[in-house]
Structures are given as structure tokens and as C-alpha cells.
Amino acid sequence: MSMTAPETPLHRMTNPGARAFDEVETWVFDLDNTLYPAQHDLWGQIDRRMRDYISGLLNITPEEAFAQQKAYYRKYGTSLRGLMIEHGIDPAPFLAHVHDVDLTGLEPSPRLAAALEGLQGTKLVYTNGSERHALNVLGKLGLDKHFVAIHDIVAAEFHPKPSEEAYLRFLRAHGVEPKRAAMFEDLARNLEVPHRLGMTTVMVVPPNEEISTRESWEFEGREAAYIDHVTEDLAGFLERLGR
């Protein structure tokens, strides 16, 4: 049976040569704004805590800190990487501070849990955040038992997505064969290298496409050839694959 997800109002293939899932045996998921709906304010909290940390660290206004944070994020892949390179900071206090967020708004997602259960193969979380943050979020969502490992920024030795070095480290660490793997992400730029390495790529987007914490450049690349599939409904997408 071919595992090619059908086109629906919530899902589309971006090009005629979109890769299917027939050979996929490893399923790789980003965490923030991918495994939970982007409309949650969770990333907004993280964003604000990064701004406040940078403001205090560099003794600049919150507005200046926000601009610096986003500039580092765009240039280096994460604001943390920029702070490490430009200012030599210790990453541990930064990660502890920015991920000390209120998870009250996150609720268990039994539909997504069941859809993950229906996928045959290994399931991994690959995040530019910390393992602690990932465990907290997965626990709240009721998804923790479905993933065999979390590859966080520490495991990546602070080489973040979208750099090729980061993906190669991930693939080696978990013995993943790219041509037998699929990558789910909410940012198009984080799917370019995985696709080039041979992975099937899926971009998860919010239904209304409006996220106040996103910069305009973060929406670039959504129609690129390295995006095989786009979905607004991750659980529904996985349900169809499981069937």
C-alpha cells in the first residue's frame, strides 16, 4: 500500500515530485509549534523570556534586546548560538531561564497520541530547545511514551538547526538513514537540509497562519521544492498515514 498522503483542505503536496512515506521507518518531529498548536502562547512566553534575559545580560532596553535576539536567531539558527559566539555566555543558565514557562494552557492530546501509536517505526523528537523543556511539554501533552529519544541542543553540542552540521550530528547519534526518515517542522528553512540529505519533509502550519511572535522572514520558503508536504492538522495527517 502506498503511503502517499491525499490532498485535503488541511493538507497539500507542494510539488509533483513530493516524496511519499512507503520506506519511512524513522519519524522525526520538531517540538515547539509542531507537536502542539502554534496558537498556544508557549512560544510567546519563551520569546519574551529570551528578550528579558538578553536585556539584562547586555544592559540594553527590551526593545533593543528583542531586535538583537531576532538578529542572532536569523543569523545563527538560535539566539543562544549567537550569544555564545558573540558574547561567550554559558548556555545552561540561559536555557533554564527561557524554558521556565507556564504550561497550564497545554492539555493532553489523545488524538495525536493515538496517531503516533499507529505509525510503524521509531519516533524521535529533534529540538533546538532543551531536553528538560521537551520532557515537560511531552508530559503535558501525554505524548512522552511515544518517543524513544529526544535530541536537544545540548546533544547537538549547541549546533542548531538549520545548519547541515547539526543534522549530520543528529543522524549519526541515532543511526538514522535519511532516505528512510521523515521530518516534521514548523519552519521551512529547517527542512531544506533534511530534504537534501534524502528525508521526506512535512511542514506543519497553523490554520489561520497568524502568529504574532513570528518574523516575516520565518514564512519564507513555504513553496520551495524541498517541502514535500504541508499540513494544518498533524494528528489528521498522521492518522491517514497510519491507515
PDB file of N, CA, C and O in Angstrom, residues 75-114:
ATOM      1  N   LYS A  75      20.606  34.794  12.005  1.00  0.00           N
ATOM      2  CA  LYS A  75      21.973  34.580  11.530  1.00  0.00           C
ATOM      3  C   LYS A  75      22.539  33.228  11.950  1.00  0.00           C
ATOM      4  O   LYS A  75      23.208  32.545  11.163  1.00  0.00           O
ATOM      5  N   TYR A  76      22.264  32.820  13.206  1.00  0.00           N
ATOM      6  CA  TYR A  76      22.935  31.650  13.770  1.00  0.00           C
ATOM      7  C   TYR A  76      22.040  30.423  13.941  1.00  0.00           C
ATOM      8  O   TYR A  76      22.532  29.360  14.309  1.00  0.00           O
ATOM      9  N   GLY A  77      20.739  30.559  13.710  1.00  0.00           N
ATOM     10  CA  GLY A  77      19.835  29.427  13.898  1.00  0.00           C
ATOM     11  C   GLY A  77      19.099  29.466  15.211  1.00  0.00           C
ATOM     12  O   GLY A  77      17.939  29.067  15.297  1.00  0.00           O
ATOM     13  N   THR A  78      19.766  29.946  16.272  1.00  0.00           N
ATOM     14  CA  THR A  78      19.122  30.204  17.560  1.00  0.00           C
ATOM     15  C   THR A  78      19.741  31.460  18.155  1.00  0.00           C
ATOM     16  O   THR A  78      20.908  31.788  17.880  1.00  0.00           O
ATOM     17  N   SER A  79      18.969  32.131  18.998  1.00  0.00           N
ATOM     18  CA  SER A  79      19.509  33.294  19.710  1.00  0.00           C
ATOM     19  C   SER A  79      20.644  32.856  20.624  1.00  0.00           C
ATOM     20  O   SER A  79      21.640  33.577  20.786  1.00  0.00           O
ATOM     21  N   LEU A  80      20.503  31.674  21.224  1.00  0.00           N
ATOM     22  CA  LEU A  80      21.538  31.147  22.106  1.00  0.00           C
ATOM     23  C   LEU A  80      22.874  31.016  21.386  1.00  0.00           C
ATOM     24  O   LEU A  80      23.923  31.398  21.918  1.00  0.00           O
ATOM     25  N   ARG A  81      22.861  30.461  20.187  1.00  0.00           N
ATOM     26  CA  ARG A  81      24.099  30.287  19.436  1.00  0.00           C
ATOM     27  C   ARG A  81      24.775  31.638  19.191  1.00  0.00           C
ATOM     28  O   ARG A  81      25.992  31.764  19.319  1.00  0.00           O
ATOM     29  N   GLY A  82      23.983  32.633  18.876  1.00  0.00           N
ATOM     30  CA  GLY A  82      24.539  33.965  18.679  1.00  0.00           C
ATOM     31  C   GLY A  82      25.163  34.523  19.940  1.00  0.00           C
ATOM     32  O   GLY A  82      26.254  35.111  19.915  1.00  0.00           O
ATOM     33  N   LEU A  83      24.496  34.321  21.075  1.00  0.00           N
ATOM     34  CA  LEU A  83      25.026  34.807  22.348  1.00  0.00           C
ATOM     35  C   LEU A  83      26.311  34.075  22.732  1.00  0.00           C
ATOM     36  O   LEU A  83      27.233  34.671  23.302  1.00  0.00           O
ATOM     37  N   MET A  84      26.377  32.780  22.412  1.00  0.00           N
ATOM     38  CA  MET A  84      27.583  32.016  22.704  1.00  0.00           C
ATOM     39  C   MET A  84      28.754  32.491  21.854  1.00  0.00           C
ATOM     40  O   MET A  84      29.884  32.636  22.344  1.00  0.00           O
ATOM     41  N   ILE A  85      28.498  32.734  20.576  1.00  0.00           N
ATOM     42  CA  ILE A  85      29.563  33.148  19.665  1.00  0.00           C
ATOM     43  C   ILE A  85      29.969  34.605  19.899  1.00  0.00           C
ATOM     44  O   ILE A  85      31.158  34.933  19.968  1.00  0.00           O
ATOM     45  N   GLU A  86      28.985  35.482  20.048  1.00  0.00           N
ATOM     46  CA  GLU A  86      29.272  36.913  20.142  1.00  0.00           C
ATOM     47  C   GLU A  86      29.654  37.370  21.550  1.00  0.00           C
ATOM     48  O   GLU A  86      30.384  38.349  21.715  1.00  0.00           O
ATOM     49  N   HIS A  87      29.166  36.644  22.575  1.00  0.00           N
ATOM     50  CA  HIS A  87      29.373  37.109  23.951  1.00  0.00           C
ATOM     51  C   HIS A  87      29.938  36.041  24.884  1.00  0.00           C
ATOM     52  O   HIS A  87      30.179  36.319  26.061  1.00  0.00           O
ATOM     53  N   GLY A  88      30.114  34.827  24.373  1.00  0.00           N
ATOM     54  CA  GLY A  88      30.730  33.773  25.173  1.00  0.00           C
ATOM     55  C   GLY A  88      29.946  33.353  26.399  1.00  0.00           C
ATOM     56  O   GLY A  88      30.527  32.975  27.419  1.00  0.00           O
ATOM     57  N   ILE A  89      28.621  33.376  26.324  1.00  0.00           N
ATOM     58  CA  ILE A  89      27.830  33.065  27.513  1.00  0.00           C
ATOM     59  C   ILE A  89      27.807  31.567  27.801  1.00  0.00           C
ATOM     60  O   ILE A  89      28.016  30.737  26.915  1.00  0.00           O
ATOM     61  N   ASP A  90      27.528  31.235  29.054  1.00  0.00           N
ATOM     62  CA  ASP A  90      27.289  29.858  29.480  1.00  0.00           C
ATOM     63  C   ASP A  90      25.855  29.517  29.074  1.00  0.00           C
ATOM     64  O   ASP A  90      24.915  30.199  29.509  1.00  0.00           O
ATOM     65  N   PRO A  91      25.637  28.478  28.269  1.00  0.00           N
ATOM     66  CA  PRO A  91      24.278  28.206  27.789  1.00  0.00           C
ATOM     67  C   PRO A  91      23.315  27.687  28.858  1.00  0.00           C
ATOM     68  O   PRO A  91      22.104  27.872  28.733  1.00  0.00           O
ATOM     69  N   ALA A  92      23.834  27.042  29.908  1.00  0.00           N
ATOM     70  CA  ALA A  92      22.947  26.409  30.893  1.00  0.00           C
ATOM     71  C   ALA A  92      22.005  27.396  31.577  1.00  0.00           C
ATOM     72  O   ALA A  92      20.791  27.158  31.638  1.00  0.00           O
ATOM     73  N   PRO A  93      22.480  28.517  32.122  1.00  0.00           N
ATOM     74  CA  PRO A  93      21.549  29.473  32.748  1.00  0.00           C
ATOM     75  C   PRO A  93      20.534  30.049  31.765  1.00  0.00           C
ATOM     76  O   PRO A  93      19.376  30.279  32.122  1.00  0.00           O
ATOM     77  N   PHE A  94      20.978  30.268  30.547  1.00  0.00           N
ATOM     78  CA  PHE A  94      20.065  30.792  29.520  1.00  0.00           C
ATOM     79  C   PHE A  94      18.927  29.806  29.283  1.00  0.00           C
ATOM     80  O   PHE A  94      17.748  30.183  29.290  1.00  0.00           O
ATOM     81  N   LEU A  95      19.259  28.539  29.054  1.00  0.00           N
ATOM     82  CA  LEU A  95      18.225  27.534  28.779  1.00  0.00           C
ATOM     83  C   LEU A  95      17.277  27.370  29.963  1.00  0.00           C
ATOM     84  O   LEU A  95      16.063  27.232  29.788  1.00  0.00           O
ATOM     85  N   ALA A  96      17.830  27.385  31.174  1.00  0.00           N
ATOM     86  CA  ALA A  96      16.990  27.247  32.370  1.00  0.00           C
ATOM     87  C   ALA A  96      16.022  28.415  32.481  1.00  0.00           C
ATOM     88  O   ALA A  96      14.844  28.236  32.838  1.00  0.00           O
ATOM     89  N   HIS A  97      16.493  29.612  32.160  1.00  0.00           N
ATOM     90  CA  HIS A  97      15.648  30.795  32.278  1.00  0.00           C
ATOM     91  C   HIS A  97      14.555  30.819  31.219  1.00  0.00           C
ATOM     92  O   HIS A  97      13.371  30.990  31.534  1.00  0.00           O
ATOM     93  N   VAL A  98      14.916  30.628  29.959  1.00  0.00           N
ATOM     94  CA  VAL A  98      13.936  30.816  28.886  1.00  0.00           C
ATOM     95  C   VAL A  98      12.887  29.713  28.857  1.00  0.00           C
ATOM     96  O   VAL A  98      11.779  29.925  28.355  1.00  0.00           O
ATOM     97  N   HIS A  99      13.201  28.539  29.394  1.00  0.00           N
ATOM     98  CA  HIS A  99      12.235  27.440  29.384  1.00  0.00           C
ATOM     99  C   HIS A  99      11.461  27.297  30.686  1.00  0.00           C
ATOM    100  O   HIS A  99      10.701  26.336  30.864  1.00  0.00           O
ATOM    101  N   ASP A 100      11.621  28.259  31.589  1.00  0.00           N
ATOM    102  CA  ASP A 100      10.845  28.268  32.829  1.00  0.00           C
ATOM    103  C   ASP A 100       9.505  28.942  32.540  1.00  0.00           C
ATOM    104  O   ASP A 100       9.257  30.079  32.919  1.00  0.00           O
ATOM    105  N   VAL A 101       8.638  28.209  31.834  1.00  0.00           N
ATOM    106  CA  VAL A 101       7.393  28.790  31.327  1.00  0.00           C
ATOM    107  C   VAL A 101       6.175  28.095  31.943  1.00  0.00           C
ATOM    108  O   VAL A 101       6.271  26.990  32.487  1.00  0.00           O
ATOM    109  N   ASP A 102       5.048  28.771  31.839  1.00  0.00           N
ATOM    110  CA  ASP A 102       3.779  28.247  32.353  1.00  0.00           C
ATOM    111  C   ASP A 102       3.150  27.334  31.301  1.00  0.00           C
ATOM    112  O   ASP A 102       2.795  27.790  30.210  1.00  0.00           O
ATOM    113  N   LEU A 103       3.006  26.049  31.634  1.00  0.00           N
ATOM    114  CA  LEU A 103       2.440  25.075  30.690  1.00  0.00           C
ATOM    115  C   LEU A 103       0.954  24.822  30.945  1.00  0.00           C
ATOM    116  O   LEU A 103       0.386  23.877  30.384  1.00  0.00           O
ATOM    117  N   THR A 104       0.319  25.673  31.737  1.00  0.00           N
ATOM    118  CA  THR A 104      -1.079  25.454  32.103  1.00  0.00           C
ATOM    119  C   THR A 104      -1.981  25.311  30.877  1.00  0.00           C
ATOM    120  O   THR A 104      -2.909  24.504  30.867  1.00  0.00           O
ATOM    121  N   GLY A 105      -1.709  26.067  29.845  1.00  0.00           N
ATOM    122  CA  GLY A 105      -2.568  26.040  28.660  1.00  0.00           C
ATOM    123  C   GLY A 105      -2.453  24.792  27.817  1.00  0.00           C
ATOM    124  O   GLY A 105      -3.305  24.539  26.955  1.00  0.00           O
ATOM    125  N   LEU A 106      -1.414  23.986  28.046  1.00  0.00           N
ATOM    126  CA  LEU A 106      -1.255  22.752  27.274  1.00  0.00           C
ATOM    127  C   LEU A 106      -2.095  21.642  27.885  1.00  0.00           C
ATOM    128  O   LEU A 106      -2.037  21.396  29.086  1.00  0.00           O
ATOM    129  N   GLU A 107      -2.847  20.966  27.057  1.00  0.00           N
ATOM    130  CA  GLU A 107      -3.692  19.873  27.511  1.00  0.00           C
ATOM    131  C   GLU A 107      -3.325  18.589  26.783  1.00  0.00           C
ATOM    132  O   GLU A 107      -2.753  18.627  25.686  1.00  0.00           O
ATOM    133  N   PRO A 108      -3.625  17.435  27.374  1.00  0.00           N
ATOM    134  CA  PRO A 108      -3.335  16.159  26.700  1.00  0.00           C
ATOM    135  C   PRO A 108      -3.967  16.108  25.318  1.00  0.00           C
ATOM    136  O   PRO A 108      -5.043  16.666  25.083  1.00  0.00           O
ATOM    137  N   SER A 109      -3.273  15.446  24.397  1.00  0.00           N
ATOM    138  CA  SER A 109      -3.745  15.332  23.024  1.00  0.00           C
ATOM    139  C   SER A 109      -3.916  13.857  22.674  1.00  0.00           C
ATOM    140  O   SER A 109      -3.072  13.272  21.998  1.00  0.00           O
ATOM    141  N   PRO A 110      -5.013  13.236  23.153  1.00  0.00           N
ATOM    142  CA  PRO A 110      -5.194  11.802  22.913  1.00  0.00           C
ATOM    143  C   PRO A 110      -5.291  11.441  21.435  1.00  0.00           C
ATOM    144  O   PRO A 110      -4.863  10.361  21.032  1.00  0.00           O
ATOM    145  N   ARG A 111      -5.820  12.333  20.623  1.00  0.00           N
ATOM    146  CA  ARG A 111      -5.914  12.049  19.188  1.00  0.00           C
ATOM    147  C   ARG A 111      -4.526  11.960  18.567  1.00  0.00           C
ATOM    148  O   ARG A 111      -4.234  11.042  17.790  1.00  0.00           O
ATOM    149  N   LEU A 112      -3.655  12.906  18.912  1.00  0.00           N
ATOM    150  CA  LEU A 112      -2.298  12.872  18.379  1.00  0.00           C
ATOM    151  C   LEU A 112      -1.539  11.675  18.944  1.00  0.00           C
ATOM    152  O   LEU A 112      -0.774  11.023  18.212  1.00  0.00           O
ATOM    153  N   ALA A 113      -1.764  11.348  20.212  1.00  0.00           N
ATOM    154  CA  ALA A 113      -1.112  10.181  20.824  1.00  0.00           C
ATOM    155  C   ALA A 113      -1.496   8.908  20.073  1.00  0.00           C
ATOM    156  O   ALA A 113      -0.638   8.061  19.777  1.00  0.00           O
ATOM    157  N   ALA A 114      -2.775   8.768  19.757  1.00  0.00           N
ATOM    158  CA  ALA A 114      -3.234   7.584  19.036  1.00  0.00           C
ATOM    159  C   ALA A 114      -2.656   7.544  17.627  1.00  0.00           C
ATOM    160  O   ALA A 114      -2.297   6.474  17.121  1.00  0.00           O
TER     161      ALA A 114
END
